[in-house]
XYZ file of C-alpha atoms in Angstrom:
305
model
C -65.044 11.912 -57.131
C -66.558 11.579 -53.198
C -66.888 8.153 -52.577
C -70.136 8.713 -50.521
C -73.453 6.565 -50.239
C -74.396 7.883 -53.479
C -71.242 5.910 -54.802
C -72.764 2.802 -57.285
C -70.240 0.654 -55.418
C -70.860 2.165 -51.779
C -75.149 1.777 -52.712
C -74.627 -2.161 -53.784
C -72.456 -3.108 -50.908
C -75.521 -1.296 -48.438
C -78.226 -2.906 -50.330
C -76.488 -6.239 -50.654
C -75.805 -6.198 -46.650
C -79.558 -4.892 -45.751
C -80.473 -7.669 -47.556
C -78.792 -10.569 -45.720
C -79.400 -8.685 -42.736
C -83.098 -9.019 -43.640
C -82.870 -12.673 -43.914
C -80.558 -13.913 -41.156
C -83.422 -11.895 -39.080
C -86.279 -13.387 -40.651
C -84.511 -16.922 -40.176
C -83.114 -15.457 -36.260
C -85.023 -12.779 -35.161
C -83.201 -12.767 -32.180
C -80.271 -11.454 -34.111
C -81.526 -8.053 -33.549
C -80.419 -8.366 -29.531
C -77.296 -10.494 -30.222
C -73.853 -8.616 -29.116
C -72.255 -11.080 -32.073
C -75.058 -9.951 -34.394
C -74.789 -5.846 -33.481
C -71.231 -5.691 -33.930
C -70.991 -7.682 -37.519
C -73.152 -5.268 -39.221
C -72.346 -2.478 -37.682
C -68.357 -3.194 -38.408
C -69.116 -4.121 -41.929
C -71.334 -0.630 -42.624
C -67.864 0.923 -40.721
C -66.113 -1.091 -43.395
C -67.896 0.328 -46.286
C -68.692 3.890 -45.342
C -65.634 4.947 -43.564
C -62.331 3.091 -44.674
C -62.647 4.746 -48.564
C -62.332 7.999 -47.054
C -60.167 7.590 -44.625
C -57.972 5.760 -47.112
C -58.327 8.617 -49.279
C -57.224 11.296 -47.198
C -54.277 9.258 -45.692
C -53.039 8.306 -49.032
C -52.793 12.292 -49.854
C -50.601 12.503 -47.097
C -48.087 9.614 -48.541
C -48.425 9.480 -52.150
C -46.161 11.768 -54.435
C -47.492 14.479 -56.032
C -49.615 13.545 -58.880
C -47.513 16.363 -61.258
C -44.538 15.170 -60.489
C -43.693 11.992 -63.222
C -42.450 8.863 -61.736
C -39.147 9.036 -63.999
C -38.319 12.630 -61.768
C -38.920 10.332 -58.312
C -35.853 9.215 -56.550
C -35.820 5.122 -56.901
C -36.751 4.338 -53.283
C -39.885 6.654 -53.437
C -41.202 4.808 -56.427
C -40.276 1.152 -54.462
C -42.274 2.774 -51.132
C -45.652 3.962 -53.002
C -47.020 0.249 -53.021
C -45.946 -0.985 -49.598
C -47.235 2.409 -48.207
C -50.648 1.958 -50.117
C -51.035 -1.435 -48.078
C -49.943 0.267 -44.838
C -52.534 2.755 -45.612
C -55.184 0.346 -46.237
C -54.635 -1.563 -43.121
C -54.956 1.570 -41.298
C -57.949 2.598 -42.929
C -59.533 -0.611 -41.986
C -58.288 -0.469 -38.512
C -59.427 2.598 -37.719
C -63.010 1.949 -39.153
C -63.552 -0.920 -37.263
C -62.685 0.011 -34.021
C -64.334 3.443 -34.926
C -67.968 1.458 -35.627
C -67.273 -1.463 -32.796
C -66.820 1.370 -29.997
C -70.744 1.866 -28.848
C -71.165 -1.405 -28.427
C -68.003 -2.416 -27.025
C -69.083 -0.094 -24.739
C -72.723 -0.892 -23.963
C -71.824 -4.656 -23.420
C -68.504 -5.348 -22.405
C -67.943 -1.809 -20.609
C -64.261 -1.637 -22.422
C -62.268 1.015 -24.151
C -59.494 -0.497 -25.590
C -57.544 1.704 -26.832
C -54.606 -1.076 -27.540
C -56.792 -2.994 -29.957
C -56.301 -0.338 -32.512
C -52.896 -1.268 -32.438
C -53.226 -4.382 -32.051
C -55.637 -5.006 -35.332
C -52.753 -3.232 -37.085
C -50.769 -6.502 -36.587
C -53.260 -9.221 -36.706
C -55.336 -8.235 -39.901
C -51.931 -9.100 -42.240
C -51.338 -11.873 -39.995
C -55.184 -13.439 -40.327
C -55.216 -12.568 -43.946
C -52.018 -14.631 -44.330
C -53.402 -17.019 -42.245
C -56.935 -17.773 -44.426
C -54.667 -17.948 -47.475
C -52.697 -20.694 -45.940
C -55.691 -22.510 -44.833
C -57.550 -22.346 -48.172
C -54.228 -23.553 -49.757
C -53.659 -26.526 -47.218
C -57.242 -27.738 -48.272
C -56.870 -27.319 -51.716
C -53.772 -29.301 -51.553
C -54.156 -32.098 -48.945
C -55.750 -34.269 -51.453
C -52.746 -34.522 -53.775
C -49.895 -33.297 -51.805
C -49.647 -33.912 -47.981
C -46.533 -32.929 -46.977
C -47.050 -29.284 -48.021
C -50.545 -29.874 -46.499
C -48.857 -30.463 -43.431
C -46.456 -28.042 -43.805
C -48.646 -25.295 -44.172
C -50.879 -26.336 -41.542
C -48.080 -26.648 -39.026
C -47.224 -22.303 -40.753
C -50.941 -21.718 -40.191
C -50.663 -22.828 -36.464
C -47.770 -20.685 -35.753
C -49.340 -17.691 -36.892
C -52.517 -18.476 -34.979
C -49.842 -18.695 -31.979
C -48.236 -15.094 -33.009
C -51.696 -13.532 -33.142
C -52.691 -14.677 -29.707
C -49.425 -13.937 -28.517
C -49.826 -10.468 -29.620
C -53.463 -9.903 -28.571
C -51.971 -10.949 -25.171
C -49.252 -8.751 -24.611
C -50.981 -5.598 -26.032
C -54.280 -6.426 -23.031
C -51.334 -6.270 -20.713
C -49.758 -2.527 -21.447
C -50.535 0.053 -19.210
C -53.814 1.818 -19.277
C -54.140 0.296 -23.183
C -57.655 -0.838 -22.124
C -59.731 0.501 -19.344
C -63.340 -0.361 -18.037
C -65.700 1.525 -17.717
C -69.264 2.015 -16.110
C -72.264 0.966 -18.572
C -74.035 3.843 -20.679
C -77.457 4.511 -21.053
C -78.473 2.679 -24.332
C -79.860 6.001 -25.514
C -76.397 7.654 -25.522
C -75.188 4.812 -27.663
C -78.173 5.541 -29.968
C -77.510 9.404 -30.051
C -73.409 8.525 -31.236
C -74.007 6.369 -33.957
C -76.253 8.819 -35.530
C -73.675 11.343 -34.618
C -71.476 9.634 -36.034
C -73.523 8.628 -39.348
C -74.383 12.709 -39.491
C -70.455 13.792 -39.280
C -69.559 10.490 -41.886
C -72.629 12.390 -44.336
C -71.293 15.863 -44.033
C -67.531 15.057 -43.937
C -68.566 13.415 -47.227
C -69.995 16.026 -48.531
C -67.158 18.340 -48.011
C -69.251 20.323 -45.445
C -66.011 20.728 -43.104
C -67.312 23.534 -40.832
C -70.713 21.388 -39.966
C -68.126 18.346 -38.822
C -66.670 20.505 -36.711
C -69.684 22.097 -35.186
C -70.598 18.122 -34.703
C -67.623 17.189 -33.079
C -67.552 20.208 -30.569
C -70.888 19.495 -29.532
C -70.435 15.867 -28.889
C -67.026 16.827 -27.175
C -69.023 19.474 -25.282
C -71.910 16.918 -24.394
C -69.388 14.237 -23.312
C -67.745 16.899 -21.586
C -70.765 18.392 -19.353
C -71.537 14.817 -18.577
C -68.423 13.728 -16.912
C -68.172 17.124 -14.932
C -71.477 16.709 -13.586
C -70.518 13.392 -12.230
C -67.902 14.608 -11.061
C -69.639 17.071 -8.995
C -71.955 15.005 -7.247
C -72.284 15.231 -3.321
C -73.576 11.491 -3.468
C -71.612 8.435 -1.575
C -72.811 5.521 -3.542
C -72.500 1.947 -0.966
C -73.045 -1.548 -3.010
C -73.416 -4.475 -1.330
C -72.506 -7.728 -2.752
C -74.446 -11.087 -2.992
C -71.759 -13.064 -1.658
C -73.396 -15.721 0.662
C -71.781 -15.956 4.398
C -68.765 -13.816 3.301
C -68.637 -10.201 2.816
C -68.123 -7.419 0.002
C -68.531 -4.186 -0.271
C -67.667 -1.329 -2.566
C -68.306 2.687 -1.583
C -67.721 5.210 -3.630
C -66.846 8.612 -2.889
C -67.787 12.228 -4.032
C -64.943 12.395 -6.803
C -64.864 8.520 -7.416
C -62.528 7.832 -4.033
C -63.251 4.097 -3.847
C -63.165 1.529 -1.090
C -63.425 -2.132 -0.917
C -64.699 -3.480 2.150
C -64.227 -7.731 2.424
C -63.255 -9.488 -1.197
C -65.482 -12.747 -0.915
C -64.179 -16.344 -1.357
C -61.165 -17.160 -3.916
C -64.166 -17.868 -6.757
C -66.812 -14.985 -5.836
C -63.321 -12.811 -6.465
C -63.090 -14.030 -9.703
C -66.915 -14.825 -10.711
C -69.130 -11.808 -8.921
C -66.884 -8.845 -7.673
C -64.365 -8.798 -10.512
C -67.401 -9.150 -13.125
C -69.308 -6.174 -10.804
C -66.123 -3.460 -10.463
C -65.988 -4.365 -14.422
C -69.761 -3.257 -14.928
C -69.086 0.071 -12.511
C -66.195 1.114 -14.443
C -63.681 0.558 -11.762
C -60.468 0.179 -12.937
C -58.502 -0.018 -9.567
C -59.393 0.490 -6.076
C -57.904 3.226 -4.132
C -58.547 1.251 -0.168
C -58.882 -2.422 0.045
C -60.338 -2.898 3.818
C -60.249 -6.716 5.830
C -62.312 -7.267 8.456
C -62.332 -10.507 9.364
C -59.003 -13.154 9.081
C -60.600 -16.506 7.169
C -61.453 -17.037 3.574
C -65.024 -15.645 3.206
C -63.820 -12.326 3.281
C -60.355 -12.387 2.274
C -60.478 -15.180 -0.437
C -60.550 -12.974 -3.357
C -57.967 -10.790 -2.267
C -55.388 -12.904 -4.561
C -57.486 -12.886 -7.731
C -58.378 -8.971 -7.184
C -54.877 -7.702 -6.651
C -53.843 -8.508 -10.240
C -56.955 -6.893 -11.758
C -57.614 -3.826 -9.805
């Protein structure tokens, strides 16, 4: 059975989230513009339209054959089918989310993380474990506090482990790079891309996903060439008071920094602007003058680009 939209369970779980959707916006309209808002509904229709699928064909790739009776399975295949189920799950999950959260990621944070795929592999047990514990803790407190406490103090350290991990993953090389904002149309066009190819994959129409995904590969393609193309020299200049900074940008993306600003318009207004360009690192870092209006943010810059 396809477990599309037409699904009874897939059409409850739509209708039950248009529906709060509808009244957090009649309470909020301002919702609708909210980066928080966007990405909590648009995750959660990931959630439901994509991870059943995606869980579906994964599982065919890790399950026994269904012929094949359990009693003619070696002993550690039948101990791996449940423990791979849950791995396939998490995946599943994973995937969907940081398939639905990657427009807007885009659009308003100009990120692709690439590492928080990964990294959402580790955390979602860990959080899940985490809830649990903190449901227990105040269940219990009123009767028991040392196991209270105890869990609590088990609840912290996993918080700890979770940061630590989100940490360390920001930091591997080229897991996450920036990049410069889209046109909020081209967001627009891939999510109903992507709803088209999540309708036709569903209905089994394989060639029609693949005529999809060439021409959005084609499309993304054409795009970047023609950037890359371009005869222009693109010079910004920088609102940084008496200092100086200023970024050019070559014909194939050759980039200079002239001047870095003082040690907090480093941090605050050229780090935040490279960020919304898409600049990732700086090929020439240029300075002209020797005191801390031009130099400041040299420090700060150094460990981000």
């Amino acid at each position: 059975q396809v477990y599309g939209p037409e699904h009874p369970d897939v059409a409850a779980l739509l209708n039950n989230l248009a529906a709060s959707a509808l009244i957090i916006l009649a309470w909020d309209p301002f919702q609708l513009f909210d980066p928080g808002g966007q990405l909590s509904f648009v995750v959660v229709t990931a959630l439901i339209l994509l991870s059943p699928p995606i869980e579906q064909r994964l599982l065919g790739w890790v399950e026994p054959d269904p012929y094949i009776p359990r009693i003619c399975l070696p002993r550690w295949r039948v101990w791996l089918i449940d423990p791979c189920r849950g791995v396939v799950s998490i995946v599943a999950v994973c995937l969907a989310a940081w398939i639905g959260s990657f427009g807007i990621t885009l659009y308003y944070f100009n990120l692709v993380s690439l590492s928080a795929f990964v990294a959402n592999l580790l955390i979602v047990p860990l959080a899940a474990a985490s809830v649990a514990l903190g449901v227990t803790s105040l269940i219990l407190c009123m009767a028991w506090d040392q196991i209270a406490i105890t869990l609590n103090f088990t609840h912290a350290l996993l918080i700890h482990v979770m940061l630590t991990i989100s940490e360390r993953l920001a930091r591997v090389p080229d897991g996450c790079f920036y990049v410069s904002q889209p046109p909020v149309g081209w967001i627009v066009a891939g999510y109903v891309w992507l709803t088209a190819t999540i309708l036709f994959w569903l209905k089994k129409k394989r060639l029609r996903v693949l005529g999809l995904v060439f021409a959005g590969a084609c499309t993304v393609g054409g795009m970047g060439l023609a950037a890359w193309m371009s005869d222009e020299v693109r010079i910004d200049i920088l609102d940084v008071g008496g200092g100086q900074a200023v970024l050019v940008t070559g014909t194939h993306f050759e980039r200079l920094l002239l001047d870095a600003g003082n040690p907090s318009q480093g941090r605050t207004i050229i780090e935040s602007f490279l960020r919304s360009r898409g600049v990732n690192a700086v090929d020439v870092m240029v300075l002209s003058h020797g005191d801390s209006a031009h130099y400041g943010g040299v420090n700060h810059l150094l460990g981000k680009v």
